[in-house]
Tab-separated table of C-alpha atoms and ligand atoms in Angstrom:
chain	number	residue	atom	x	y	z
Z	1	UNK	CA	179.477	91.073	60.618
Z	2	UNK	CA	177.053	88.347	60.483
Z	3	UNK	CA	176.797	85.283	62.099
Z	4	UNK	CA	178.524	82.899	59.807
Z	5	UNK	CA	180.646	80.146	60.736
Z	6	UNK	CA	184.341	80.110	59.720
Z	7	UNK	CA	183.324	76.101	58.929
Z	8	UNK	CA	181.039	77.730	56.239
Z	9	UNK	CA	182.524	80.921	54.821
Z	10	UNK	CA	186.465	79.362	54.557
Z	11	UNK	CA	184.790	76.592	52.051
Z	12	UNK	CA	186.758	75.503	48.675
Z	13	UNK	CA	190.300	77.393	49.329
Z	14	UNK	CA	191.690	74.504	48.551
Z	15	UNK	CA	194.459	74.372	45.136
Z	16	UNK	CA	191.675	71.618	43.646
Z	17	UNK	CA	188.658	72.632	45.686
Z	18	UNK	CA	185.421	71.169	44.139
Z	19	UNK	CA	184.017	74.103	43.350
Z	20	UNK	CA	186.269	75.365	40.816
Z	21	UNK	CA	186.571	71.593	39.025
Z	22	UNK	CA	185.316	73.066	36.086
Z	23	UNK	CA	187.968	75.420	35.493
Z	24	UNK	CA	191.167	72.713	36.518
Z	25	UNK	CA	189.467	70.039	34.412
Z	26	UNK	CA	188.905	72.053	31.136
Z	27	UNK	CA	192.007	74.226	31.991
Z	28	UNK	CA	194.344	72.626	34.133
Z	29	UNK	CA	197.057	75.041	34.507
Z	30	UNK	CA	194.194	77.974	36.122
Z	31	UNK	CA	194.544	76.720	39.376
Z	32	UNK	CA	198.097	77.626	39.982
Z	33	UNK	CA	197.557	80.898	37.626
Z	34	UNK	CA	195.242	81.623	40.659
Z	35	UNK	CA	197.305	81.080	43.422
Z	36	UNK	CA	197.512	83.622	45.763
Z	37	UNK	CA	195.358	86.009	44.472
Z	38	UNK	CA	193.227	86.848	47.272
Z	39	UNK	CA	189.297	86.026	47.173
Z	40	UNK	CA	187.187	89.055	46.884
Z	41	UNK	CA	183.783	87.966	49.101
Z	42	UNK	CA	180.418	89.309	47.015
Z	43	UNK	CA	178.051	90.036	49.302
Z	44	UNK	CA	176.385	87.378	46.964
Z	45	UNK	CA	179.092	84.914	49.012
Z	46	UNK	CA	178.275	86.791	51.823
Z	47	UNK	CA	174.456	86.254	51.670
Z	48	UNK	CA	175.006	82.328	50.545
Z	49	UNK	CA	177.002	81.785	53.274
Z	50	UNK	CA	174.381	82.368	55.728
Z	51	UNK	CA	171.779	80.711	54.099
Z	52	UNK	CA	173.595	77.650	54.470
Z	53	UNK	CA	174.477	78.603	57.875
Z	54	UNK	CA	170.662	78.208	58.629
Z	55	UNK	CA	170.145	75.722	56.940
Z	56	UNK	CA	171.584	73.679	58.585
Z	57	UNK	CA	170.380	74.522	62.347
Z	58	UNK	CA	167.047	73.721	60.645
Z	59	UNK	CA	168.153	70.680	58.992
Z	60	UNK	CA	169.869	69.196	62.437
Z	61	UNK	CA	166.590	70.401	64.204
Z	62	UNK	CA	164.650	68.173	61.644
Z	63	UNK	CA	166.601	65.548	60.958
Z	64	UNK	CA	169.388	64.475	63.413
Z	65	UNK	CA	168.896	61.904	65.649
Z	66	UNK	CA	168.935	62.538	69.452
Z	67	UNK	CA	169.341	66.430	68.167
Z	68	UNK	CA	169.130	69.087	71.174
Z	69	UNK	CA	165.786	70.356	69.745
Z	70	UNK	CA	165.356	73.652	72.139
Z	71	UNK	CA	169.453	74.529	71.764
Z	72	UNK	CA	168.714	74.710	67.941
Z	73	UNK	CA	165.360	76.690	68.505
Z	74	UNK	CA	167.363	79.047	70.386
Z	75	UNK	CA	169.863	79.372	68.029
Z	76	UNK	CA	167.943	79.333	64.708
Z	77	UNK	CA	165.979	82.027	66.922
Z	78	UNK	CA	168.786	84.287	67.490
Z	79	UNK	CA	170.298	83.887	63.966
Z	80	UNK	CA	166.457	84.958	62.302
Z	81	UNK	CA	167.339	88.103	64.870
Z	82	UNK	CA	170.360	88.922	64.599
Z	83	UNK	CA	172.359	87.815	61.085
Z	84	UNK	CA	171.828	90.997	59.084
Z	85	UNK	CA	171.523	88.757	55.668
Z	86	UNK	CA	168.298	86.960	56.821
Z	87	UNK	CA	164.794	88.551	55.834
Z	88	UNK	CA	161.650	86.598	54.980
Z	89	UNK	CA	162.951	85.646	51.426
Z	90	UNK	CA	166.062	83.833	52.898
Z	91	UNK	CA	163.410	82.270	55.143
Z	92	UNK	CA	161.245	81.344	52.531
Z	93	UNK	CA	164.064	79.947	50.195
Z	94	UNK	CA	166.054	77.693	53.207
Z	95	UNK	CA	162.271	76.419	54.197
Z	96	UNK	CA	162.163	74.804	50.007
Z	97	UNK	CA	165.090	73.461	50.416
Z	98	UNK	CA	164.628	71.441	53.784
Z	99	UNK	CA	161.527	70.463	52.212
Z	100	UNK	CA	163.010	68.836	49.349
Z	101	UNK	CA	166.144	67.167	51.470
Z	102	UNK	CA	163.281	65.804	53.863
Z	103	UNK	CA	161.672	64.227	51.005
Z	104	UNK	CA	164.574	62.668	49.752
Z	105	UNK	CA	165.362	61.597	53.868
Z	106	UNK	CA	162.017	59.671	53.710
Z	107	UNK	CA	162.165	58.284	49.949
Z	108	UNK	CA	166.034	56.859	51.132
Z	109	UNK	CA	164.393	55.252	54.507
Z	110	UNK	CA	161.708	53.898	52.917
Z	111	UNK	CA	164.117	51.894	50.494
Z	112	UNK	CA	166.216	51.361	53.425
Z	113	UNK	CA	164.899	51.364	57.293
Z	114	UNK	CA	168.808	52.005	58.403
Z	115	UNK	CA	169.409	54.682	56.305
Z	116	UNK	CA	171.648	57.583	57.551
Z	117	UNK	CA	171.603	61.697	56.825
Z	118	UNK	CA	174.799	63.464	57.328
Z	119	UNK	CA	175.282	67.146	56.980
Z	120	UNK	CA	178.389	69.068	56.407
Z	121	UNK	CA	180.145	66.313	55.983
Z	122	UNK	CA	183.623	66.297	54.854
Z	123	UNK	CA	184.699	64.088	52.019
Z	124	UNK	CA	187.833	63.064	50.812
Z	125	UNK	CA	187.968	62.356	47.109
Z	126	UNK	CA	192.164	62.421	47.278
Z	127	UNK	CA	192.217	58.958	45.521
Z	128	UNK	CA	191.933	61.131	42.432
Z	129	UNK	CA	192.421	64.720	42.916
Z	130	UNK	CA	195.800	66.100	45.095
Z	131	UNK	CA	194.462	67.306	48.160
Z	132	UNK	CA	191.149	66.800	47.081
Z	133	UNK	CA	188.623	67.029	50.178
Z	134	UNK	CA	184.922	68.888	50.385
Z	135	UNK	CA	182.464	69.430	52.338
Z	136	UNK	CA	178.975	68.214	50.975
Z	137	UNK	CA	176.030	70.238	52.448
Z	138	UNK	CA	173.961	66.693	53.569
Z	139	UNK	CA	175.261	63.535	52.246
Z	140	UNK	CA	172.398	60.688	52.494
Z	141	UNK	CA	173.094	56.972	52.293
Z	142	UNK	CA	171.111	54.429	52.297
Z	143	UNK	CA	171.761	50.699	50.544
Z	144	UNK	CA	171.808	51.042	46.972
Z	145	UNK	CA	171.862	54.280	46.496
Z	146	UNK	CA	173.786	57.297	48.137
Z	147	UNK	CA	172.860	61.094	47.146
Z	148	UNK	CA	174.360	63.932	48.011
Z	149	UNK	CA	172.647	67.404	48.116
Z	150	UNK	CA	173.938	70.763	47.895
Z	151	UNK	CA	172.003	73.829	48.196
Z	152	UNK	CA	173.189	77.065	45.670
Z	153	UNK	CA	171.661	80.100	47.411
Z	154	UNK	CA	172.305	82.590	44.495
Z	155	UNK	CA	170.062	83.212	41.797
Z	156	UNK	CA	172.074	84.799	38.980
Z	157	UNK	CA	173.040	81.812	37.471
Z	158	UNK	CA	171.110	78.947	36.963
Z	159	UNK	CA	173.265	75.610	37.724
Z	160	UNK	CA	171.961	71.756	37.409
Z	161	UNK	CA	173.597	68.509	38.655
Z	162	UNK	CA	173.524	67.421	34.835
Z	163	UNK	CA	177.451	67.069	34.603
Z	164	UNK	CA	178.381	69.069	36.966
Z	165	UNK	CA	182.246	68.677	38.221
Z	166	UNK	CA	181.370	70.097	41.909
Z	167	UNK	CA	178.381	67.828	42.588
Z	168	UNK	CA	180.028	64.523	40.946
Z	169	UNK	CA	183.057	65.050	43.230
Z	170	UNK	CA	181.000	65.642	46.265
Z	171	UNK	CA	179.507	61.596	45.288
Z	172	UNK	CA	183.031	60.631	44.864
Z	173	UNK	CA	184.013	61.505	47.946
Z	174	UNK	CA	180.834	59.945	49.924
Z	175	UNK	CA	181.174	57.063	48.095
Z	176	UNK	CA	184.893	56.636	48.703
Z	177	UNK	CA	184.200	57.356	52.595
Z	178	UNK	CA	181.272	55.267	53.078
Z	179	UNK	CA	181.149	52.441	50.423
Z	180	UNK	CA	182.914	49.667	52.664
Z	181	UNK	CA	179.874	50.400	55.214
Z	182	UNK	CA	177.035	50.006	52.473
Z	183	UNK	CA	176.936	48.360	49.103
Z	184	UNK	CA	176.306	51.498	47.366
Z	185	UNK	CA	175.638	50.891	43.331
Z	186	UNK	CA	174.172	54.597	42.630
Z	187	UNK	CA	175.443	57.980	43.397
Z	188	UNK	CA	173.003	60.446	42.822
Z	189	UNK	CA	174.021	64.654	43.042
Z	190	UNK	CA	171.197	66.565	43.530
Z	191	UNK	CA	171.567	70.614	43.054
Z	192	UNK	CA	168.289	72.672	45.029
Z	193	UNK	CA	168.753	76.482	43.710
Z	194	UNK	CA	165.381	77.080	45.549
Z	195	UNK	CA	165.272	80.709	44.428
Z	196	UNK	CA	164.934	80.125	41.056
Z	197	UNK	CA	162.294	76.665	42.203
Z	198	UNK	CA	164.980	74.698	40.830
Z	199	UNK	CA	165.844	70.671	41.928
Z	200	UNK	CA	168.249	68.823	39.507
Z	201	UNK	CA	169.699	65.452	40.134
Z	202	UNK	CA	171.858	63.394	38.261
Z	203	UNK	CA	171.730	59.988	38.774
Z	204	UNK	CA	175.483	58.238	38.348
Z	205	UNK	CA	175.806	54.412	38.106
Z	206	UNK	CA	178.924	53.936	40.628
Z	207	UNK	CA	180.919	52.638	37.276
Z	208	UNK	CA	180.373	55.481	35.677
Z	209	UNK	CA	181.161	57.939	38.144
Z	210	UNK	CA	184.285	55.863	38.901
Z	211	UNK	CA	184.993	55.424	35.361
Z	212	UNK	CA	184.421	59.495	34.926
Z	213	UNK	CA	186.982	60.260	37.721
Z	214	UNK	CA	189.737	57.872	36.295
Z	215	UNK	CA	189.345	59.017	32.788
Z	216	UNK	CA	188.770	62.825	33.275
Z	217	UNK	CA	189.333	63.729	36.661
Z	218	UNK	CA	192.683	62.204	37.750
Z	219	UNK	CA	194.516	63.486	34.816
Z	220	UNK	CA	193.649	66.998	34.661
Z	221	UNK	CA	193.716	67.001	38.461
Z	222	UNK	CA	197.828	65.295	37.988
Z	223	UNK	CA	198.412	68.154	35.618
Z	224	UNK	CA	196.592	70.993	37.822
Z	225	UNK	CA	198.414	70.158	40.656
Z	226	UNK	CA	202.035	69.973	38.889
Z	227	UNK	CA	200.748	73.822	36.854
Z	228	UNK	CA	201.160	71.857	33.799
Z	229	UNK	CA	198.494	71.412	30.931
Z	230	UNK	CA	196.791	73.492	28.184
Z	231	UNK	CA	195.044	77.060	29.018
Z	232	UNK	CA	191.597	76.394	27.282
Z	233	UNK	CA	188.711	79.259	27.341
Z	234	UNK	CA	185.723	78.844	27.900
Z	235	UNK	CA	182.328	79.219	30.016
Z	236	UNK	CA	184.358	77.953	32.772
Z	237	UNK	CA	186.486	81.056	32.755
Z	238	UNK	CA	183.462	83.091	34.607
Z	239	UNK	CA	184.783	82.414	38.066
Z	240	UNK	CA	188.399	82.312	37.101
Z	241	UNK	CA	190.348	85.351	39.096
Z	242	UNK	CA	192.526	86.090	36.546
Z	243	UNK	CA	189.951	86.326	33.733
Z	244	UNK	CA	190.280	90.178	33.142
Z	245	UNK	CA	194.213	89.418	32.210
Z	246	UNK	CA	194.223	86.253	30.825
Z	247	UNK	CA	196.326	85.619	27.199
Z	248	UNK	CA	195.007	82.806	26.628
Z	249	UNK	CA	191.245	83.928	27.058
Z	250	UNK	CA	192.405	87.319	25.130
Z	251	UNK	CA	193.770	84.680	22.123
Z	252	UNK	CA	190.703	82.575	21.982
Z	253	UNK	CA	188.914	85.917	21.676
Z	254	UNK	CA	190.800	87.629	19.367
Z	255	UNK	CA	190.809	84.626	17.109
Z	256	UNK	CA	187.108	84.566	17.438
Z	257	UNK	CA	187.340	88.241	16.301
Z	258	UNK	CA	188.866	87.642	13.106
Z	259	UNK	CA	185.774	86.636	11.125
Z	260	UNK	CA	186.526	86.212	7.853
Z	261	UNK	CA	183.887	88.170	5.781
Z	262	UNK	CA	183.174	86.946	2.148
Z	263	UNK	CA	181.238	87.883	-0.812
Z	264	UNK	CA	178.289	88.624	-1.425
Z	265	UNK	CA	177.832	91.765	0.473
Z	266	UNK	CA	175.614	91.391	3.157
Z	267	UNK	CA	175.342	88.370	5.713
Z	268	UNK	CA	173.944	85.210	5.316
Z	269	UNK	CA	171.737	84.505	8.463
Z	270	UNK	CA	173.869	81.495	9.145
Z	271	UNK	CA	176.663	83.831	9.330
Z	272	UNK	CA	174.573	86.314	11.687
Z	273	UNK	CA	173.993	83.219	14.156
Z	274	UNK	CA	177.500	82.584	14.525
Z	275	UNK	CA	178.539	86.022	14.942
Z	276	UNK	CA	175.857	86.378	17.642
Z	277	UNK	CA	177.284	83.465	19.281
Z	278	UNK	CA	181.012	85.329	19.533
Z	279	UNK	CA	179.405	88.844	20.353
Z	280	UNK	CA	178.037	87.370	23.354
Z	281	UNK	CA	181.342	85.595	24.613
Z	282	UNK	CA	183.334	88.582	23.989
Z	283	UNK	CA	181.067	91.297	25.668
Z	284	UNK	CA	181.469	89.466	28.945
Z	285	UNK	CA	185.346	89.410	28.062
Z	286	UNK	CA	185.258	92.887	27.663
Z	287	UNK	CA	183.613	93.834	30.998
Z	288	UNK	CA	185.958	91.576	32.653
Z	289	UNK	CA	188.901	93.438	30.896
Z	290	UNK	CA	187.999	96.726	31.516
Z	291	UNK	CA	186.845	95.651	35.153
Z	292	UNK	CA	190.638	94.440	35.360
Z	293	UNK	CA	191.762	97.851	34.395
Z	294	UNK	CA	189.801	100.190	36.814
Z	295	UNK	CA	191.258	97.827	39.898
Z	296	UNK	CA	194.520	98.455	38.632
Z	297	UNK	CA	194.341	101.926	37.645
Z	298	UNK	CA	192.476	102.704	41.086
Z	299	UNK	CA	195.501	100.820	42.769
Z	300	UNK	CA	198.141	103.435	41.243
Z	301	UNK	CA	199.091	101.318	38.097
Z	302	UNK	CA	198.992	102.799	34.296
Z	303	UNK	CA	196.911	101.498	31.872
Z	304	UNK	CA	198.442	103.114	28.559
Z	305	UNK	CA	195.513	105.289	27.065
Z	306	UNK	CA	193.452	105.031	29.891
Z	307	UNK	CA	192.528	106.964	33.215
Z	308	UNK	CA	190.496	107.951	35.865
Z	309	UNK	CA	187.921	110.536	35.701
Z	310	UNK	CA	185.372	111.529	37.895
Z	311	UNK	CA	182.082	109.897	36.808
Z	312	UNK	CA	178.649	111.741	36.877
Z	313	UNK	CA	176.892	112.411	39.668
Z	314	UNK	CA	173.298	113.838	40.508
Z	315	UNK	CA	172.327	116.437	42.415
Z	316	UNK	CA	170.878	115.717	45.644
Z	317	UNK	CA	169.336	117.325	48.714
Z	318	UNK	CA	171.305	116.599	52.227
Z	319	UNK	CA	168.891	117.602	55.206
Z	320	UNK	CA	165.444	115.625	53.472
Z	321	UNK	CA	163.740	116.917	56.994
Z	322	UNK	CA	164.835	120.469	57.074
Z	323	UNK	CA	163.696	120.784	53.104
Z	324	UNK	CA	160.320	119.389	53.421
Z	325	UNK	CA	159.981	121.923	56.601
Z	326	UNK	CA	160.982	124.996	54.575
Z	327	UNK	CA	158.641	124.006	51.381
Z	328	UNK	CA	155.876	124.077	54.036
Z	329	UNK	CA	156.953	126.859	55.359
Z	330	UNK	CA	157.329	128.635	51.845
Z	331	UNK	CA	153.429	127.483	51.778
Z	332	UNK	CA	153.578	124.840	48.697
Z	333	UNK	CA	151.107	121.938	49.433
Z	334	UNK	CA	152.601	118.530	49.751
Z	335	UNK	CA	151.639	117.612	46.200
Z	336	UNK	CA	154.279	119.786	44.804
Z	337	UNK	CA	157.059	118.786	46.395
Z	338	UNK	CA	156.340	114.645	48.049
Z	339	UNK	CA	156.323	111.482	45.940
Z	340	UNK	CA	153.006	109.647	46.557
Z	341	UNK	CA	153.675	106.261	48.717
Z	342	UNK	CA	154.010	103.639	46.221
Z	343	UNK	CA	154.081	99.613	46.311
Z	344	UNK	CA	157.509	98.033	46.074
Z	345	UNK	CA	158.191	95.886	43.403
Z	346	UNK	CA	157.691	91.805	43.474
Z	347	UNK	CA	160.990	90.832	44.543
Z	348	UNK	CA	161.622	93.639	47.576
Z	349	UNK	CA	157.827	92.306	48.500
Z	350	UNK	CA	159.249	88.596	48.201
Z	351	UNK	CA	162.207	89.795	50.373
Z	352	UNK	CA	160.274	91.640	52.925
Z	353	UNK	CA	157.122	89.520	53.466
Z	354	UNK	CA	158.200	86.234	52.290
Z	355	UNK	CA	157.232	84.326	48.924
Z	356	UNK	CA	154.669	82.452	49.836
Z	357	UNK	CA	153.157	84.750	52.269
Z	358	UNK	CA	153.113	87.377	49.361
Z	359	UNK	CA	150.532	84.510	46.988
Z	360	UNK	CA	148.766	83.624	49.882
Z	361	UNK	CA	148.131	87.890	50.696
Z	362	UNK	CA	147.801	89.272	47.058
Z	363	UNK	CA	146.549	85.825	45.877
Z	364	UNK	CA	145.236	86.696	41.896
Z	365	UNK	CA	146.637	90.197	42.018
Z	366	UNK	CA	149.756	89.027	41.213
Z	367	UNK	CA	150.185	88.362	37.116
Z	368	UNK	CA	152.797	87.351	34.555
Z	369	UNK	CA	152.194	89.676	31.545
Z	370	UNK	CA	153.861	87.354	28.679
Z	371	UNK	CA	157.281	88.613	28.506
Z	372	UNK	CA	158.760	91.120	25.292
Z	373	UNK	CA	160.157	88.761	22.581
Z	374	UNK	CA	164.308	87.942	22.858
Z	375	UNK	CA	166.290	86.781	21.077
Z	376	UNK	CA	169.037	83.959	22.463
Z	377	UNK	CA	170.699	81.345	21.570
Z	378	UNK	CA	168.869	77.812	21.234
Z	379	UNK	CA	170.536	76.158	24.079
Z	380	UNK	CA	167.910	78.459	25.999
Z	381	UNK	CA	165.322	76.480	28.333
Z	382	UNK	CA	162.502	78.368	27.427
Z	383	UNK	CA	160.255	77.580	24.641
Z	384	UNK	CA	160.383	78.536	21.045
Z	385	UNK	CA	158.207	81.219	20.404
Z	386	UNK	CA	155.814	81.537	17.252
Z	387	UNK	CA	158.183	83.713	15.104
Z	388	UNK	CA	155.124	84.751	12.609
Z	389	UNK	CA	155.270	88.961	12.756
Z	390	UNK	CA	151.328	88.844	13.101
Z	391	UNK	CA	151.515	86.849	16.649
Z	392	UNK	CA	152.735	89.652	18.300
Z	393	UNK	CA	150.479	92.399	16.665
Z	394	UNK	CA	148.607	94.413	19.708
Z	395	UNK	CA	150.696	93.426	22.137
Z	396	UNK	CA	152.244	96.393	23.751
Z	397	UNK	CA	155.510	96.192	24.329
X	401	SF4	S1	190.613	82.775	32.298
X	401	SF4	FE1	189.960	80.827	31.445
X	401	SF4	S2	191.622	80.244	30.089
X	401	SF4	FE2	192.459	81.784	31.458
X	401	SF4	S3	193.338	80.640	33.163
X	401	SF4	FE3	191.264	81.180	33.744
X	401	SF4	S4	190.047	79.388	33.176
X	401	SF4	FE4	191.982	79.227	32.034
């Protein structure tokens, strides 16, 4: 049990929360699909949770005026001590992203000497969305422009502020709450993932975030609420909780299956892209399927054709002590019988000794051999390789 706040770890249960606008914007009937299917915390959620937990002790500590400086010391203290998810990479990773929200503190009051920093502030963007409130991680306004920040601890999937629901909502809100104190013309959402050194921001002229809301949001939001509305698949189904059983993700699929092949025999490459393009959607359907099935079949229920075995298992020895004892004693020099101690890898170092403290230890030691060519789709960040055969000719991959 760690030391995270309820105020942190019972965020976005609400029907409309913020963080799932995605989903009740581009399928407005998911929310009440989802209702009352209990949350399943990762210890992903787990681990996020008390990063932001820590965050903001250190952001108060920094940043809040007339702040109790040594009761935060003590506390961000015991937390580093005590909150089993904290090591040196959490450190490492909350320490970026204060950095970043200080420089955008300072940028705001040089533009503005009155300018104010609020963290987890709750905002109420209701004028458009049914019991639409949220809680933005620090909310900064100054006059002119207002930015809210909001730190993503996890690292498996990359997210930007460029159109995202969650972040846009979050400006809504401030800027409904705080507009009659400041003549606000620019909402800016800013998304720090600091693990994978990434700061996005998306800078909103107010009419277009109003005109945004009024357009997109306060429809699909009126049809969420009521369960009314089109299913509609798509990336936004990743986080959905019924995704495993879903028809109408299992339709859009399916349809997707039925690829119509023509003459002449083989493929055109054009015809390979696309059919790349569905492979990829429906393996992660797939895995969510058959991750749907082992919960229910491990609950008692019947999956026709289907059921439980025992998986494979390997051997293993129970008393490591007692068996390194009797291979001495059976006169067998360590060699035979004990692994040689061995480095971790780069990201248990990261975790253990901190980032930062790693480059500033190993310094050059530490390389980036170039990476074994993939193949994925052209949406991809990364840049286009040379395709020509020869380029990668001696390079052992
Ligand atoms: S899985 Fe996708 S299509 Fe189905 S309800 Fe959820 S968001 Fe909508």
């Amino acid at each position: 049990m760690g030391l995270t706040t309820p105020a942190h770890a019972e965020r976005g249960h609400a029907l409309l929360g913020a963080s799932k606008a995605s989903q009740w914007i581009n399928c407005p009937p998911s929310a009440r699909a989802q209702e009352g299917i209990p949350d399943t915390r990762s210890e992903f959620a787990n681990e996020g949770t008390a990063a932001h937990e820590l965050s903001e002790l250190i952001l108060r500590r920094q940043l809040q005026e007339g702040a109790d400086v040594d009761r935060l010391d003590r506390e961000i203290e015991t937390f580093e001590t005590v909150e089993p998810y904290y090591n040196a990479e959490m450190g490492a990773a909350v320490a970026a992203y204060v950095e970043v929200v200080e420089e955008r503190f300072m940028d705001a009051k040089a533009r503005s000497a009155d300018a104010v920093i609020l963290f987890e502030a709750r905002l109420d963007f209701t004028e458009w969305v049914p019991e639409g409130y949220g809680t933005g991680d620090v909310v900064i306004i100054a006059d002119g422009v207002m930015e809210v920040i909001d730190l993503k601890y996890g690292k498996g999937v990359p997210v930007s502020a460029i159109g995202n629901p969650q972040i846009r909502l979050y400006g809504l809100g401030a800027w409904s709450d705080y507009s009659y104190l400041y003549d606000i013309h620019e909402v800016h959402g800013t998304i720090v993932q600091p693990r994978l050194d990434s700061v996005s921001t998306e800078p909103l002229p107010i009419d277009e975030l109003l005109h945004w809301a009024e357009r997109i949001v306060k429809p699909a939001a009126a049809l969420a609420h009521a369960g009314k509305g089109d299913f509609a698949a798509g990336d936004h189904c990743r986080w959905c909780k019924i995704k495993g059983s879903c028809r109408a993700r299992a339709d859009a699929n399916m349809a997707a299956l039925a690829y119509e092949f023509r003459d002449p025999v083989t493929l055109s490459l054009e015809e390979i892209g696309s059919i790349l393009h569905v492979a990829e959607q429906l393996s992660a359907w797939a895995k969510d399927v058959s991750d749907y099935a082992f919960t229910a079949t491990k609950a008692g229920q019947q999956v026709p054709g289907w059921k439980l075995v025992e998986g494979r298992s390997d051997r293993k020895i129970t008393d490591k002590n007692q068996a390194i004892q009797l291979f001495s004693e059976a006169g067998l020099v360590p060699e035979k019988y004990l692994k040689p101690p061995e480095i971790l890898g780069i990201g248990k170092l990261e975790s253990s000794i901190g980032k930062k403290e790693l480059v500033e230890i190993l310094g050059g030691l530490i390389v980036k051999p170039p990476g074994k060519p993939a193949l994925v789709p052209e949406t991809d960040k990364r840049p286009e390789l040379n395709s020509v055969e020869g380029d990668f000719e001696g390079e052992d991959f």
